[in-house]
Every structure is written in structure tokens, then in C-alpha cells.
XYZ file of C-alpha atoms in Angstrom:
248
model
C 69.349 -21.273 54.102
C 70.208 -17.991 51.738
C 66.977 -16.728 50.317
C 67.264 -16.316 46.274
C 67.795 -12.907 44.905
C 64.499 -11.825 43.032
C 65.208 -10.160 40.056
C 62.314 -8.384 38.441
C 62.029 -8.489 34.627
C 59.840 -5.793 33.188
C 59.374 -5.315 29.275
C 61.080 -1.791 28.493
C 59.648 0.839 26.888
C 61.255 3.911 24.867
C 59.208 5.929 27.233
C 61.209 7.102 30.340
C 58.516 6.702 32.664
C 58.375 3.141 32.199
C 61.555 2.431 33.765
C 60.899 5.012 36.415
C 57.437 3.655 37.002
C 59.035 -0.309 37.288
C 61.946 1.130 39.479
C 60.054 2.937 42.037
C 57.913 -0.544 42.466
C 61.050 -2.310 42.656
C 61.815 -0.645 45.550
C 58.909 -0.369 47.254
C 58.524 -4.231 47.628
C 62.181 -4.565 48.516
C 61.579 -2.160 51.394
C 58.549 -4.354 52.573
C 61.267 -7.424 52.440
C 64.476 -5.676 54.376
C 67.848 -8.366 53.252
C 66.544 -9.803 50.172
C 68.399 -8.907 47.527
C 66.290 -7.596 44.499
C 67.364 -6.482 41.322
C 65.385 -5.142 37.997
C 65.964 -5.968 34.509
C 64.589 -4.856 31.151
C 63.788 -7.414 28.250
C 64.014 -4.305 25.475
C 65.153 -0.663 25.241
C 66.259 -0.061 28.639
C 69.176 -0.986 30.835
C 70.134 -3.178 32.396
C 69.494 -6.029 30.352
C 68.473 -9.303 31.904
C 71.696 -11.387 30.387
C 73.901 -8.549 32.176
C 72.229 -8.067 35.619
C 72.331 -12.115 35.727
C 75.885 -12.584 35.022
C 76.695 -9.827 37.307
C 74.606 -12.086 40.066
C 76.731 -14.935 39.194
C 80.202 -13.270 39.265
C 79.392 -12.089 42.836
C 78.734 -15.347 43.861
C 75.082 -15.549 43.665
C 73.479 -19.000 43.115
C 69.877 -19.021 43.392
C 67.317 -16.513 41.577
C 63.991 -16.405 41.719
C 63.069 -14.604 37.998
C 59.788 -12.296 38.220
C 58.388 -11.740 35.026
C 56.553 -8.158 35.314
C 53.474 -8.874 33.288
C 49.774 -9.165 34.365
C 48.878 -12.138 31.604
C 50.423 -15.601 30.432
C 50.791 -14.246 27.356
C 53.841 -14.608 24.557
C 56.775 -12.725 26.838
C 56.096 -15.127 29.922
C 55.442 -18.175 27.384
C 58.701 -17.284 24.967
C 60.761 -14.287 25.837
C 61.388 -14.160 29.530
C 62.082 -18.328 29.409
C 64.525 -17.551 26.362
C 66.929 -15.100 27.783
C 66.941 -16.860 30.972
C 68.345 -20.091 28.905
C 71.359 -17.604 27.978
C 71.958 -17.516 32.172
C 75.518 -18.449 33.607
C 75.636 -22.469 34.346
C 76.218 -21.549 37.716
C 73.031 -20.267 38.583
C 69.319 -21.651 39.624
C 66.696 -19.592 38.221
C 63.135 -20.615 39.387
C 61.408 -18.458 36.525
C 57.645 -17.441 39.144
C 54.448 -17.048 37.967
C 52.954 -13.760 36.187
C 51.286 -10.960 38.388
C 47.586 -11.718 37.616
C 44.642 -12.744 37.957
C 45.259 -11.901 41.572
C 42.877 -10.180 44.452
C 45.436 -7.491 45.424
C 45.573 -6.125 41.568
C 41.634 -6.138 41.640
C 42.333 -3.883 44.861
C 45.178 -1.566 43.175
C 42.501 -1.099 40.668
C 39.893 -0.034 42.448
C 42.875 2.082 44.910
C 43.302 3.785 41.704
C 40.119 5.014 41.043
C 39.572 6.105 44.157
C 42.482 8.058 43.886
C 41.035 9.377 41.011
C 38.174 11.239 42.246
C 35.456 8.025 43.048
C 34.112 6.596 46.080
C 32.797 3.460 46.881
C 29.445 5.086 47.467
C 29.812 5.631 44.017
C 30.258 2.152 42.489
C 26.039 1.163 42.121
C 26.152 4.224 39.105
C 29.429 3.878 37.937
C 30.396 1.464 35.235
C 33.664 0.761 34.409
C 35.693 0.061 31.546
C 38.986 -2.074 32.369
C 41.327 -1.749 29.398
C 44.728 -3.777 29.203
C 47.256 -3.355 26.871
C 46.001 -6.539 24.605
C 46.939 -9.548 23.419
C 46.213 -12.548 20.841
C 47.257 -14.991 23.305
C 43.764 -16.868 24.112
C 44.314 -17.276 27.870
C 45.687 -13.816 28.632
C 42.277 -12.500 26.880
C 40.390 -15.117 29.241
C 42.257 -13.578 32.146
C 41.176 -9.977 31.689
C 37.869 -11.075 31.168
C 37.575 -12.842 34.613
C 39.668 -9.828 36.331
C 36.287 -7.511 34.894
C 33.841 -10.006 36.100
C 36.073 -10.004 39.745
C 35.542 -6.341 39.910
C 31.974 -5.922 38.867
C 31.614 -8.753 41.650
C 32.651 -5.896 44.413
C 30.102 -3.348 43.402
C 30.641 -1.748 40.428
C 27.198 -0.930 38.221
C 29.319 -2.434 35.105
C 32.678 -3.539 33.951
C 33.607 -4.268 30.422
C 36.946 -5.170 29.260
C 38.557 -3.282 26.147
C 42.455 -3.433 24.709
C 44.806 -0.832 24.065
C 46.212 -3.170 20.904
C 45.382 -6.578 18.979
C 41.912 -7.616 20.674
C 38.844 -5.746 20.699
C 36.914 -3.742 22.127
C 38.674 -0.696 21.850
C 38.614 1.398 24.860
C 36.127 4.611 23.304
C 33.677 2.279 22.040
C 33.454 -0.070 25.693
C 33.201 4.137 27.362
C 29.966 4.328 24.655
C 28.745 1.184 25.139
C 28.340 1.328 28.758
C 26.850 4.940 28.601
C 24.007 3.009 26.839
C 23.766 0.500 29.759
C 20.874 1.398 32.584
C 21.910 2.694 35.890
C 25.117 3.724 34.677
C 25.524 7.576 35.619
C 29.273 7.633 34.719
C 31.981 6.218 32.657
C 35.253 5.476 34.995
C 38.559 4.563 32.313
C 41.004 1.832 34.644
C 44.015 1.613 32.976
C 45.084 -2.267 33.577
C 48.618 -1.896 32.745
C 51.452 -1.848 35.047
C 53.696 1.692 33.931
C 53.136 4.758 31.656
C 54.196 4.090 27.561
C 52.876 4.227 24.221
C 49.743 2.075 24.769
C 48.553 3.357 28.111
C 48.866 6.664 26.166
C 45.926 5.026 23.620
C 44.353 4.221 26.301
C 44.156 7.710 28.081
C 43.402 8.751 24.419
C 40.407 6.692 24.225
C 38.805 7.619 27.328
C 38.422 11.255 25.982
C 34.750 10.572 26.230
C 34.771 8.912 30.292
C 34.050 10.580 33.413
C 36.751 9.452 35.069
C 40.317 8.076 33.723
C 42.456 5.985 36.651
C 46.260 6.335 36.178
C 48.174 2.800 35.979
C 49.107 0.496 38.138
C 52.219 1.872 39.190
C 54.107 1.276 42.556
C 51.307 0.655 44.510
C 51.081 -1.087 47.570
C 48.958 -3.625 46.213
C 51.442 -4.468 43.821
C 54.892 -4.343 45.813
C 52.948 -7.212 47.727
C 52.017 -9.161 45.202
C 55.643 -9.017 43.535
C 56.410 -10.847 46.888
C 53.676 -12.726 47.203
C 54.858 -14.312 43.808
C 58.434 -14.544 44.724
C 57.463 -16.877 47.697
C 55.785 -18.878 45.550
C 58.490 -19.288 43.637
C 61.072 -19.814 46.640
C 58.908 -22.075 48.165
C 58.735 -24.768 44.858
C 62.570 -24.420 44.707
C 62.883 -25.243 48.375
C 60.401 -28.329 47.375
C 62.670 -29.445 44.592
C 66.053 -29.355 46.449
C 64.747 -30.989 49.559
C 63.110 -33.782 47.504
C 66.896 -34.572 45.682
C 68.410 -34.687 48.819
């Protein structure tokens, strides 16, 4: 049986890194999957659009996708965005839309990869508290989701982790850096950036950790996260595989 092509639907960002950032994780899960076919696509402000990559997939025969939304919360683009433009899909294809990125172990562990690479150690984690600052959200359960992903890495270590927002929720991520500076045992102030490529709002975010000891960069391409964009997209294959055996 032909696997489904995975196509990969990030947000977009006017910032150019944001579609290098998504591209160069693109690749580096299809190179950990050699023959599947993987393709990215952009909801906003960069190309290619998702309505052009997919009719592309169908006029070359394509039948079965497997759609990856590129997000780290259930929040409003995985509820209403990504399921809209996939409605505007050619009739000829099946698109299994798979489930967001997080919560997941492996992002917990590009998080902590990250600050590692940014100058920590893990004998360092009993003083170092650290502030875990998404992009934000007024979706309910993407707020609950961060929260847990802070408890999951205080759980390995860490003296402290609070969880702070770049936009619409609060804390902000200057006053979390204060706030655990007042905490006991906490020595230093690490800044994770929870957010997947460089933009506007990872910007704040660098902004507001003027005050930290550390700041992480993002997410990015790492390997953590090529694995869990095909750790997802098995998910995702799997169900379909489910369904079509079932209505046979």
C-alpha cells in the first residue's frame, strides 16, 4: 500500500526566517523517512499556499495526504483555519488532517536540548528556574497545555518553571523572569522560547528576557522535532489505514 504524502502546514510569517526555520525542519524529518513524499505549505504570507501545493498533489496523481498542522496547541488555527482550507481540497483527494505537535515528551526534550545549547547543564537545573514562554492564546485548552508542558519540565529537574505568553494571556515573559528571581534556590533566570521558528512574537519574547540569565533560541529543526512531525504523521496514517480497512 502507497504511504500518504505528508504535507506540513505551518502559519507564515512576514519574517523570512520563519519559512527558512519551517523548511529546514521539513527536511530534516523527510531525511529520517527516505520515499515519503513530504511537502510544506503556508496558511498566510508565504508561498506556497496550502490550496496550491494540494491541487498540485492531486494533478500528479496523488490520492492520500496526511495534513500536519505545524502548531504546538489545539488552539483556533488547528480548530478553524487549517480544517477550512483543507475543505477547499480537490474531490479527489483523502486528507487525514493529524494531530497538533504538543503536549509531547520529545518537545519537553528539544526544550531542554535548547538550553543546553545555550550555555546550561543539567548539573545546573536544582538553581536554575525557568520561564517557558509560548506565543499565547485565548483558546482555554491550548493555555491548559502550556501549563502542563511547565509542570512536565519542572518534573525533570528544573528548580522552577513558570509559563508566560508572548501575546493575549498573561504572564508576560519579564515579569515570570522577576517573579522567579524572587523564588528560593533559584540562582538564575533561563528564557525557553516555546515556539516553533523566529517572527515577530519570539522577537517579544527575546525582548522580555532582557532581564534572564540565559535566553534559549526556538524550537527550530531540531531532532526532537523532525521526529515528532513523524511520529504524528503515523498517527495519522495509521487511523486512515483503520478507516479504509473497516469499509472494505
Amino acid at each position: 500500500m502507497n504511504r500518504p504524502a505528508l504535507l506540513v502546514i505551518a502559519h507564515g510569517s512576514r519574517d523570512p526566517r520563519h519559512a527558512a526555520t519551517v523548511q529546514a525542519l521539513v527536511r530534516r524529518a523527510g531525511a529520517l523517512r527516505p520515499g515519503l513524499r513530504v511537502e510544506t505549505a503556508f496558511l498566510d504570507f508565504n508561498l506556497p499556499s496550502v490550496t496550491g501545493v494540494l491541487d498540485r498533489l492531486a494533478a500528479e496523481g496523488i490520492r492520500d495526504v496526511v495534513a500536519l498542522p505545524l502548531l504546538l496547541t489545539r488552539a483556533f488555527h488547528a480548530k478553524a483555519d487549517v480544517p477550512a482550507v483543507l475543505q477547499q481540497a480537490p474531490a479527489s483527494l483523502r486528507i487525514r488532517q493529524a494531530e497538533v505537535l504538543g503536549p509531547s515528551p520529545l518537545l519537553v526534550a528539544a526544550v531542554e536540548r535548547r538550553l543546553y545549547e545555550a550555555g546550561l547543564a543539567p548539573g545546573d537545573k536544582s538553581a536554575t528556574g525557568v520561564v517557558l514562554t509560548s506565543a499565547g492564546s485565548t483558546d482555554p485548552e491550548a493555555i491548559a497545555v502550556i501549563a502542563e508542558t511547565a509542570r512536565e519540565l519542572r518534573r525533570t529537574g528544573w528548580c522552577s518553571v513558570r509559563p508566560a505568553f508572548a501575546s493575549a494571556s498573561l504572564p508576560r515573559t519579564e515579569d515570570a523572569v522577576r517573579a522567579l528571581r524572587a523564588e528560593p534556590g533559584v540562582r538564575r533566570v533561563a528564557v525557553a522560547p516555546y515556539v516553533i521558528a523566529p517572527g515577530r512574537l519570539p522577537d517579544r519574547i527575546a525582548a522580555g528576557a532582557a532581564e534572564a540569565d540565559v535566553l534559549a533560541d526556538v524550537l527550530g529543526p531540531s531532532p526532537e522535532l523532525a521526529r515528532l512531525l513523524l511520529v504524528r504523521y503515523d498517527g495519522a496514517a495509521r487511523a486512515a489505514e483503520r478507516v479504509t480497512a473497516a469499509a472494505v
